[in-house]
Amino acid sequence: MRKLSIGSRREMGREGLADVISREGTPSLLACDVNPAPDMLIKLASYFNARLSVPDRDMGDREKSGLVKGMRFSNEHERDAAAAAIRAFRFYENKLRQIDRILKERNLTDKADEVKHLVLNNTSLSNALLMIDIEREIEMPKVKSREEAVINLDKKNKQLKELLVSNAELRKALDILEDENAALKEKLKLLERGVFERLARDREFRKKEIEIMRLKDKKSRKKEVREESKSEEGELDIEGIVEEYRGKHKHL
């Protein structure tokens, strides 16, 4: 592990800090000595799209001093920053050494920084190596001979023609489906219009039925009232007749 630069600044914003860091390169990992991480560090990690290493708990003075033993600093802020960086490096050290070994075996040591950056930012080592392989194939296409180049070109032209034909067929099928969809929508509109008209007619018919029933009921009640009145008029007042008779014959 080699120290590139160390320093401390007062009242510096995110852009200023990002500019200072960028002078040394693009960071793959940012670290702090406290938990939770300061808002400024979280913003910087987001700015660089870098992993943030945060200790389980605040680092103590003894732990920090042990990590930076033999190093000199201008103030405690620089010591704290260095201790946080060393703690984070040691946490990932085995994984980083594994990457170096695999890349050396594959003669890809020039891609070490790129692979480490990918792995530190949640890409598996196998996927990172696959991405590098694909990138190298694109950058350096291998052509053994002119004949092979012609064959490859013919193959690609054939694939292109097949894609164009397939695209035309898909376009035609899509046009047919769109026409059918438009026809179905128009049919649905007609059906909906017919349903609404039928519902309107049914509602009007029902209203008329209710009105007829109401009138019939009213007429029936009037008839009953008239019949009751006639019945009361036709009934003999027996008690009245008896009283009248007694009044007339009182002297007897």
PDB file of C-alpha atoms in Angstrom:
ATOM      1  CA  MET A   1       0.000   0.000   0.000  1.00  0.00           C
ATOM      2  CA  ARG A   2       1.435   3.379  -1.037  1.00  0.00           C
ATOM      3  CA  LYS A   3       0.378   6.779   0.250  1.00  0.00           C
ATOM      4  CA  LEU A   4      -0.417   9.155  -2.617  1.00  0.00           C
ATOM      5  CA  SER A   5      -1.436  12.271  -0.757  1.00  0.00           C
ATOM      6  CA  ILE A   6      -2.807  13.348   2.583  1.00  0.00           C
ATOM      7  CA  GLY A   7      -4.118  16.648   3.859  1.00  0.00           C
ATOM      8  CA  SER A   8      -6.998  18.427   5.602  1.00  0.00           C
ATOM      9  CA  ARG A   9      -9.129  21.409   4.611  1.00  0.00           C
ATOM     10  CA  ARG A  10     -11.524  23.665   6.499  1.00  0.00           C
ATOM     11  CA  GLU A  11     -14.983  24.596   5.212  1.00  0.00           C
ATOM     12  CA  MET A  12     -14.546  22.984   1.812  1.00  0.00           C
ATOM     13  CA  GLY A  13     -17.687  21.995  -0.144  1.00  0.00           C
ATOM     14  CA  ARG A  14     -18.339  18.785  -2.025  1.00  0.00           C
ATOM     15  CA  GLU A  15     -17.135  20.171  -5.362  1.00  0.00           C
ATOM     16  CA  GLY A  16     -13.872  21.374  -3.850  1.00  0.00           C
ATOM     17  CA  LEU A  17     -13.186  18.031  -2.173  1.00  0.00           C
ATOM     18  CA  ALA A  18     -14.116  16.142  -5.328  1.00  0.00           C
ATOM     19  CA  ASP A  19     -11.662  18.269  -7.304  1.00  0.00           C
ATOM     20  CA  VAL A  20      -8.837  17.569  -4.827  1.00  0.00           C
ATOM     21  CA  ILE A  21      -9.528  13.818  -4.910  1.00  0.00           C
ATOM     22  CA  SER A  22      -9.837  13.728  -8.703  1.00  0.00           C
ATOM     23  CA  ARG A  23      -6.306  15.096  -9.083  1.00  0.00           C
ATOM     24  CA  GLU A  24      -5.050  11.727  -7.805  1.00  0.00           C
ATOM     25  CA  GLY A  25      -7.509   9.650  -9.880  1.00  0.00           C
ATOM     26  CA  THR A  26     -11.003   8.203  -9.523  1.00  0.00           C
ATOM     27  CA  PRO A  27     -11.576   6.570  -6.127  1.00  0.00           C
ATOM     28  CA  SER A  28     -13.066   3.090  -5.853  1.00  0.00           C
ATOM     29  CA  LEU A  29     -13.477   3.215  -2.098  1.00  0.00           C
ATOM     30  CA  LEU A  30     -14.060   6.006   0.420  1.00  0.00           C
ATOM     31  CA  ALA A  31     -13.638   5.441   4.149  1.00  0.00           C
ATOM     32  CA  CYS A  32     -14.341   7.172   7.459  1.00  0.00           C
ATOM     33  CA  ASP A  33     -13.516   6.573  11.128  1.00  0.00           C
ATOM     34  CA  VAL A  34     -16.999   7.126  12.585  1.00  0.00           C
ATOM     35  CA  ASN A  35     -20.413   5.500  12.411  1.00  0.00           C
ATOM     36  CA  PRO A  36     -22.697   6.760  10.983  1.00  0.00           C
ATOM     37  CA  ALA A  37     -20.763   8.254   8.088  1.00  0.00           C
ATOM     38  CA  PRO A  38     -20.829  12.073   7.701  1.00  0.00           C
ATOM     39  CA  ASP A  39     -23.280  13.447   5.117  1.00  0.00           C
ATOM     40  CA  MET A  40     -20.435  15.004   3.133  1.00  0.00           C
ATOM     41  CA  LEU A  41     -18.744  11.617   2.706  1.00  0.00           C
ATOM     42  CA  ILE A  42     -22.008   9.997   1.636  1.00  0.00           C
ATOM     43  CA  LYS A  43     -22.424  12.713  -1.012  1.00  0.00           C
ATOM     44  CA  LEU A  44     -18.851  12.204  -2.239  1.00  0.00           C
ATOM     45  CA  ALA A  45     -19.383   8.426  -2.510  1.00  0.00           C
ATOM     46  CA  SER A  46     -22.483   9.089  -4.592  1.00  0.00           C
ATOM     47  CA  TYR A  47     -20.613  11.647  -6.725  1.00  0.00           C
ATOM     48  CA  PHE A  48     -17.824   9.164  -7.568  1.00  0.00           C
ATOM     49  CA  ASN A  49     -20.121   6.110  -7.575  1.00  0.00           C
ATOM     50  CA  ALA A  50     -17.700   4.560  -5.082  1.00  0.00           C
ATOM     51  CA  ARG A  51     -18.201   2.098  -2.225  1.00  0.00           C
ATOM     52  CA  LEU A  52     -18.294   3.625   1.256  1.00  0.00           C
ATOM     53  CA  SER A  53     -16.431   1.824   4.043  1.00  0.00           C
ATOM     54  CA  VAL A  54     -17.847   2.571   7.487  1.00  0.00           C
ATOM     55  CA  PRO A  55     -16.646   0.907  10.740  1.00  0.00           C
ATOM     56  CA  ASP A  56     -19.127  -0.971  12.928  1.00  0.00           C
ATOM     57  CA  ARG A  57     -18.460   1.629  15.619  1.00  0.00           C
ATOM     58  CA  ASP A  58     -16.365   4.778  16.019  1.00  0.00           C
ATOM     59  CA  MET A  59     -12.661   3.983  15.814  1.00  0.00           C
ATOM     60  CA  GLY A  60     -10.766   4.647  19.049  1.00  0.00           C
ATOM     61  CA  ASP A  61      -7.447   6.497  19.410  1.00  0.00           C
ATOM     62  CA  ARG A  62      -5.548   3.289  20.245  1.00  0.00           C
ATOM     63  CA  GLU A  63      -6.837   1.554  17.093  1.00  0.00           C
ATOM     64  CA  LYS A  64      -5.984   4.551  14.915  1.00  0.00           C
ATOM     65  CA  SER A  65      -2.491   4.925  16.382  1.00  0.00           C
ATOM     66  CA  GLY A  66      -1.796   1.228  15.825  1.00  0.00           C
ATOM     67  CA  LEU A  67      -2.820   1.419  12.174  1.00  0.00           C
ATOM     68  CA  VAL A  68      -0.683   4.462  11.331  1.00  0.00           C
ATOM     69  CA  LYS A  69       2.333   3.551  13.457  1.00  0.00           C
ATOM     70  CA  GLY A  70       5.517   5.052  11.961  1.00  0.00           C
ATOM     71  CA  MET A  71       3.666   7.633   9.862  1.00  0.00           C
ATOM     72  CA  ARG A  72       3.821  11.385  10.461  1.00  0.00           C
ATOM     73  CA  PHE A  73       0.937  13.834  10.181  1.00  0.00           C
ATOM     74  CA  SER A  74       0.333  17.551  10.573  1.00  0.00           C
ATOM     75  CA  ASN A  75      -2.754  17.106  12.726  1.00  0.00           C
ATOM     76  CA  GLU A  76      -5.230  14.559  14.098  1.00  0.00           C
ATOM     77  CA  HIS A  77      -7.560  14.941  11.119  1.00  0.00           C
ATOM     78  CA  GLU A  78      -4.891  13.619   8.782  1.00  0.00           C
ATOM     79  CA  ARG A  79      -4.150  10.738  11.181  1.00  0.00           C
ATOM     80  CA  ASP A  80      -7.860   9.844  11.378  1.00  0.00           C
ATOM     81  CA  ALA A  81      -8.208   9.896   7.583  1.00  0.00           C
ATOM     82  CA  ALA A  82      -5.157   7.677   7.093  1.00  0.00           C
ATOM     83  CA  ALA A  83      -6.312   5.229   9.773  1.00  0.00           C
ATOM     84  CA  ALA A  84      -9.756   4.949   8.144  1.00  0.00           C
ATOM     85  CA  ALA A  85      -8.154   4.342   4.724  1.00  0.00           C
ATOM     86  CA  ILE A  86      -5.800   1.648   6.062  1.00  0.00           C
ATOM     87  CA  ARG A  87      -8.636  -0.105   7.945  1.00  0.00           C
ATOM     88  CA  ALA A  88     -10.740  -0.192   4.757  1.00  0.00           C
ATOM     89  CA  PHE A  89      -7.786  -1.454   2.665  1.00  0.00           C
ATOM     90  CA  ARG A  90      -7.039  -4.272   5.093  1.00  0.00           C
ATOM     91  CA  PHE A  91     -10.682  -5.307   5.082  1.00  0.00           C
ATOM     92  CA  TYR A  92     -10.510  -5.883   1.282  1.00  0.00           C
ATOM     93  CA  GLU A  93      -6.819  -6.768   1.049  1.00  0.00           C
ATOM     94  CA  ASN A  94      -7.267 -10.513   0.465  1.00  0.00           C
ATOM     95  CA  LYS A  95      -9.812  -9.930  -2.298  1.00  0.00           C
ATOM     96  CA  LEU A  96      -7.527  -7.371  -3.984  1.00  0.00           C
ATOM     97  CA  ARG A  97      -4.562  -9.756  -3.860  1.00  0.00           C
ATOM     98  CA  GLN A  98      -6.725 -12.513  -5.351  1.00  0.00           C
ATOM     99  CA  ILE A  99      -7.601 -10.197  -8.229  1.00  0.00           C
ATOM    100  CA  ASP A 100      -3.927  -9.402  -8.835  1.00  0.00           C
ATOM    101  CA  ARG A 101      -3.058 -13.127  -8.944  1.00  0.00           C
ATOM    102  CA  ILE A 102      -5.872 -14.030 -11.378  1.00  0.00           C
ATOM    103  CA  LEU A 103      -5.119 -11.100 -13.693  1.00  0.00           C
ATOM    104  CA  LYS A 104      -1.434 -12.031 -13.762  1.00  0.00           C
ATOM    105  CA  GLU A 105      -2.363 -15.601 -14.769  1.00  0.00           C
ATOM    106  CA  ARG A 106      -4.541 -14.230 -17.583  1.00  0.00           C
ATOM    107  CA  ASN A 107      -2.008 -11.620 -18.667  1.00  0.00           C
ATOM    108  CA  LEU A 108      -4.474  -8.867 -17.829  1.00  0.00           C
ATOM    109  CA  THR A 109      -2.476  -6.914 -15.269  1.00  0.00           C
ATOM    110  CA  ASP A 110      -3.122  -3.712 -17.225  1.00  0.00           C
ATOM    111  CA  LYS A 111      -6.795  -4.078 -16.296  1.00  0.00           C
ATOM    112  CA  ALA A 112      -6.171  -4.407 -12.544  1.00  0.00           C
ATOM    113  CA  ASP A 113      -7.542  -0.999 -11.563  1.00  0.00           C
ATOM    114  CA  GLU A 114     -10.667  -1.475 -13.670  1.00  0.00           C
ATOM    115  CA  VAL A 115     -11.411  -4.941 -12.273  1.00  0.00           C
ATOM    116  CA  LYS A 116     -10.780  -3.870  -8.678  1.00  0.00           C
ATOM    117  CA  HIS A 117     -13.082  -0.891  -9.116  1.00  0.00           C
ATOM    118  CA  LEU A 118     -15.844  -3.166 -10.428  1.00  0.00           C
ATOM    119  CA  VAL A 119     -15.419  -5.726  -7.627  1.00  0.00           C
ATOM    120  CA  LEU A 120     -15.312  -3.088  -4.895  1.00  0.00           C
ATOM    121  CA  ASN A 121     -18.583  -1.730  -6.255  1.00  0.00           C
ATOM    122  CA  ASN A 122     -20.626  -4.936  -5.975  1.00  0.00           C
ATOM    123  CA  THR A 123     -19.719  -6.638  -9.278  1.00  0.00           C
ATOM    124  CA  SER A 124     -18.690 -10.272  -8.843  1.00  0.00           C
ATOM    125  CA  LEU A 125     -15.145 -11.122  -9.885  1.00  0.00           C
ATOM    126  CA  SER A 126     -16.393 -13.562 -12.556  1.00  0.00           C
ATOM    127  CA  ASN A 127     -18.657 -10.916 -14.102  1.00  0.00           C
ATOM    128  CA  ALA A 128     -15.901  -8.295 -13.940  1.00  0.00           C
ATOM    129  CA  LEU A 129     -13.523 -10.627 -15.800  1.00  0.00           C
ATOM    130  CA  LEU A 130     -16.225 -11.387 -18.371  1.00  0.00           C
ATOM    131  CA  MET A 131     -16.720  -7.664 -18.964  1.00  0.00           C
ATOM    132  CA  ILE A 132     -12.992  -7.226 -19.489  1.00  0.00           C
ATOM    133  CA  ASP A 133     -12.867 -10.158 -21.945  1.00  0.00           C
ATOM    134  CA  ILE A 134     -15.739  -8.701 -23.968  1.00  0.00           C
ATOM    135  CA  GLU A 135     -14.098  -5.279 -23.919  1.00  0.00           C
ATOM    136  CA  ARG A 136     -10.802  -6.706 -25.234  1.00  0.00           C
ATOM    137  CA  GLU A 137     -12.586  -8.588 -28.016  1.00  0.00           C
ATOM    138  CA  ILE A 138     -14.269  -5.374 -29.134  1.00  0.00           C
ATOM    139  CA  GLU A 139     -11.048  -3.382 -28.922  1.00  0.00           C
ATOM    140  CA  MET A 140      -8.892  -5.983 -30.729  1.00  0.00           C
ATOM    141  CA  PRO A 141     -10.885  -8.111 -33.172  1.00  0.00           C
ATOM    142  CA  LYS A 142      -8.873 -11.175 -34.179  1.00  0.00           C
ATOM    143  CA  VAL A 143      -8.710 -11.853 -37.937  1.00  0.00           C
ATOM    144  CA  LYS A 144      -6.395 -14.652 -38.965  1.00  0.00           C
ATOM    145  CA  SER A 145      -6.629 -14.167 -42.714  1.00  0.00           C
ATOM    146  CA  ARG A 146      -8.319 -12.255 -45.537  1.00  0.00           C
ATOM    147  CA  GLU A 147     -10.411 -15.336 -46.311  1.00  0.00           C
ATOM    148  CA  GLU A 148     -11.660 -15.449 -42.729  1.00  0.00           C
ATOM    149  CA  ALA A 149     -12.456 -11.731 -42.887  1.00  0.00           C
ATOM    150  CA  VAL A 150     -14.528 -12.273 -46.056  1.00  0.00           C
ATOM    151  CA  ILE A 151     -16.374 -15.179 -44.443  1.00  0.00           C
ATOM    152  CA  ASN A 152     -17.103 -13.085 -41.359  1.00  0.00           C
ATOM    153  CA  LEU A 153     -18.325 -10.213 -43.536  1.00  0.00           C
ATOM    154  CA  ASP A 154     -20.600 -12.512 -45.547  1.00  0.00           C
ATOM    155  CA  LYS A 155     -21.945 -13.982 -42.335  1.00  0.00           C
ATOM    156  CA  LYS A 156     -22.701 -10.560 -40.917  1.00  0.00           C
ATOM    157  CA  ASN A 157     -24.348  -9.461 -44.191  1.00  0.00           C
ATOM    158  CA  LYS A 158     -26.525 -12.567 -44.120  1.00  0.00           C
ATOM    159  CA  GLN A 159     -27.498 -11.880 -40.521  1.00  0.00           C
ATOM    160  CA  LEU A 160     -28.303  -8.288 -41.435  1.00  0.00           C
ATOM    161  CA  LYS A 161     -30.537  -9.377 -44.328  1.00  0.00           C
ATOM    162  CA  GLU A 162     -32.307 -11.859 -42.079  1.00  0.00           C
ATOM    163  CA  LEU A 163     -32.880  -9.122 -39.528  1.00  0.00           C
ATOM    164  CA  LEU A 164     -34.226  -6.781 -42.198  1.00  0.00           C
ATOM    165  CA  VAL A 165     -36.616  -9.454 -43.502  1.00  0.00           C
ATOM    166  CA  SER A 166     -37.686 -10.317 -39.995  1.00  0.00           C
ATOM    167  CA  ASN A 167     -38.198  -6.646 -39.238  1.00  0.00           C
ATOM    168  CA  ALA A 168     -40.350  -6.196 -42.358  1.00  0.00           C
ATOM    169  CA  GLU A 169     -42.457  -9.215 -41.423  1.00  0.00           C
ATOM    170  CA  LEU A 170     -42.879  -7.916 -37.909  1.00  0.00           C
ATOM    171  CA  ARG A 171     -43.859  -4.506 -39.273  1.00  0.00           C
ATOM    172  CA  LYS A 172     -46.464  -6.141 -41.522  1.00  0.00           C
ATOM    173  CA  ALA A 173     -47.829  -8.221 -38.647  1.00  0.00           C
ATOM    174  CA  LEU A 174     -47.946  -5.138 -36.478  1.00  0.00           C
ATOM    175  CA  ASP A 175     -49.900  -3.219 -39.144  1.00  0.00           C
ATOM    176  CA  ILE A 176     -52.420  -6.060 -39.354  1.00  0.00           C
ATOM    177  CA  LEU A 177     -52.798  -6.155 -35.596  1.00  0.00           C
ATOM    178  CA  GLU A 178     -53.227  -2.397 -35.445  1.00  0.00           C
ATOM    179  CA  ASP A 179     -55.969  -2.552 -38.117  1.00  0.00           C
ATOM    180  CA  GLU A 180     -57.715  -5.356 -36.236  1.00  0.00           C
ATOM    181  CA  ASN A 181     -57.408  -3.431 -33.012  1.00  0.00           C
ATOM    182  CA  ALA A 182     -58.956  -0.336 -34.624  1.00  0.00           C
ATOM    183  CA  ALA A 183     -61.842  -2.426 -36.017  1.00  0.00           C
ATOM    184  CA  LEU A 184     -62.445  -4.017 -32.611  1.00  0.00           C
ATOM    185  CA  LYS A 185     -62.462  -0.619 -30.947  1.00  0.00           C
ATOM    186  CA  GLU A 186     -65.050   0.658 -33.439  1.00  0.00           C
ATOM    187  CA  LYS A 187     -67.172  -2.444 -32.906  1.00  0.00           C
ATOM    188  CA  LEU A 188     -66.917  -1.964 -29.163  1.00  0.00           C
ATOM    189  CA  LYS A 189     -68.082   1.629 -29.510  1.00  0.00           C
ATOM    190  CA  LEU A 190     -71.130   0.481 -31.488  1.00  0.00           C
ATOM    191  CA  LEU A 191     -71.901  -2.206 -28.945  1.00  0.00           C
ATOM    192  CA  GLU A 192     -71.532   0.224 -26.078  1.00  0.00           C
ATOM    193  CA  ARG A 193     -73.770   2.739 -27.862  1.00  0.00           C
ATOM    194  CA  GLY A 194     -76.424   0.016 -28.398  1.00  0.00           C
ATOM    195  CA  VAL A 195     -76.196  -1.072 -24.772  1.00  0.00           C
ATOM    196  CA  PHE A 196     -76.556   2.484 -23.536  1.00  0.00           C
ATOM    197  CA  GLU A 197     -79.534   3.106 -25.808  1.00  0.00           C
ATOM    198  CA  ARG A 198     -81.188  -0.113 -24.653  1.00  0.00           C
ATOM    199  CA  LEU A 199     -80.551   0.753 -21.028  1.00  0.00           C
ATOM    200  CA  ALA A 200     -82.050   4.208 -21.617  1.00  0.00           C
ATOM    201  CA  ARG A 201     -85.142   2.663 -23.179  1.00  0.00           C
ATOM    202  CA  ASP A 202     -85.439   0.165 -20.328  1.00  0.00           C
ATOM    203  CA  ARG A 203     -85.175   2.948 -17.762  1.00  0.00           C
ATOM    204  CA  GLU A 204     -87.870   4.980 -19.557  1.00  0.00           C
ATOM    205  CA  PHE A 205     -90.120   1.937 -19.804  1.00  0.00           C
ATOM    206  CA  ARG A 206     -89.626   1.188 -16.129  1.00  0.00           C
ATOM    207  CA  LYS A 207     -90.474   4.759 -15.215  1.00  0.00           C
ATOM    208  CA  LYS A 208     -93.711   4.528 -17.191  1.00  0.00           C
ATOM    209  CA  GLU A 209     -94.587   1.206 -15.544  1.00  0.00           C
ATOM    210  CA  ILE A 210     -94.060   2.716 -12.110  1.00  0.00           C
ATOM    211  CA  GLU A 211     -96.180   5.735 -13.042  1.00  0.00           C
ATOM    212  CA  ILE A 212     -99.014   3.511 -14.316  1.00  0.00           C
ATOM    213  CA  MET A 213     -98.897   1.418 -11.143  1.00  0.00           C
ATOM    214  CA  ARG A 214     -98.974   4.583  -9.052  1.00  0.00           C
ATOM    215  CA  LEU A 215    -102.013   5.919 -10.930  1.00  0.00           C
ATOM    216  CA  LYS A 216    -103.827   2.585 -10.680  1.00  0.00           C
ATOM    217  CA  ASP A 217    -103.137   2.478  -6.960  1.00  0.00           C
ATOM    218  CA  LYS A 218    -104.398   6.027  -6.557  1.00  0.00           C
ATOM    219  CA  LYS A 219    -107.560   5.247  -8.540  1.00  0.00           C
ATOM    220  CA  SER A 220    -108.162   2.114  -6.509  1.00  0.00           C
ATOM    221  CA  ARG A 221    -107.831   4.019  -3.243  1.00  0.00           C
ATOM    222  CA  LYS A 222    -110.264   6.678  -4.434  1.00  0.00           C
ATOM    223  CA  LYS A 223    -112.761   3.981  -5.352  1.00  0.00           C
ATOM    224  CA  GLU A 224    -112.456   2.389  -1.926  1.00  0.00           C
ATOM    225  CA  VAL A 225    -113.040   5.748  -0.260  1.00  0.00           C
ATOM    226  CA  ARG A 226    -116.178   6.346  -2.343  1.00  0.00           C
ATOM    227  CA  GLU A 227    -117.559   2.909  -1.562  1.00  0.00           C
ATOM    228  CA  GLU A 228    -116.934   3.391   2.145  1.00  0.00           C
ATOM    229  CA  SER A 229    -118.776   6.718   2.018  1.00  0.00           C
ATOM    230  CA  LYS A 230    -121.801   5.151   0.289  1.00  0.00           C
ATOM    231  CA  SER A 231    -121.859   2.309   2.783  1.00  0.00           C
ATOM    232  CA  GLU A 232    -121.872   4.704   5.707  1.00  0.00           C
ATOM    233  CA  GLU A 233    -124.719   6.715   4.130  1.00  0.00           C
ATOM    234  CA  GLY A 234    -126.839   3.560   3.508  1.00  0.00           C
ATOM    235  CA  GLU A 235    -126.535   2.159   7.036  1.00  0.00           C
ATOM    236  CA  LEU A 236    -129.596   2.670   9.424  1.00  0.00           C
ATOM    237  CA  ASP A 237    -129.022   4.569  12.608  1.00  0.00           C
ATOM    238  CA  ILE A 238    -130.908   2.081  14.872  1.00  0.00           C
ATOM    239  CA  GLU A 239    -129.986   3.842  18.080  1.00  0.00           C
ATOM    240  CA  GLY A 240    -131.166   7.150  16.682  1.00  0.00           C
ATOM    241  CA  ILE A 241    -134.538   5.720  15.669  1.00  0.00           C
ATOM    242  CA  VAL A 242    -135.054   4.138  19.065  1.00  0.00           C
ATOM    243  CA  GLU A 243    -134.289   7.381  20.870  1.00  0.00           C
ATOM    244  CA  GLU A 244    -136.598   9.328  18.591  1.00  0.00           C
ATOM    245  CA  TYR A 245    -139.419   6.812  19.227  1.00  0.00           C
ATOM    246  CA  ARG A 246    -138.959   7.008  22.977  1.00  0.00           C
ATOM    247  CA  GLY A 247    -139.104  10.790  22.809  1.00  0.00           C
ATOM    248  CA  LYS A 248    -142.403  10.792  20.986  1.00  0.00           C
ATOM    249  CA  HIS A 249    -144.061   8.308  23.290  1.00  0.00           C
ATOM    250  CA  LYS A 250    -142.837   9.587  26.612  1.00  0.00           C
ATOM    251  CA  HIS A 251    -146.330  10.594  27.705  1.00  0.00           C
ATOM    252  CA  LEU A 252    -147.694   7.099  27.308  1.00  0.00           C
TER     253      LEU A 252
END
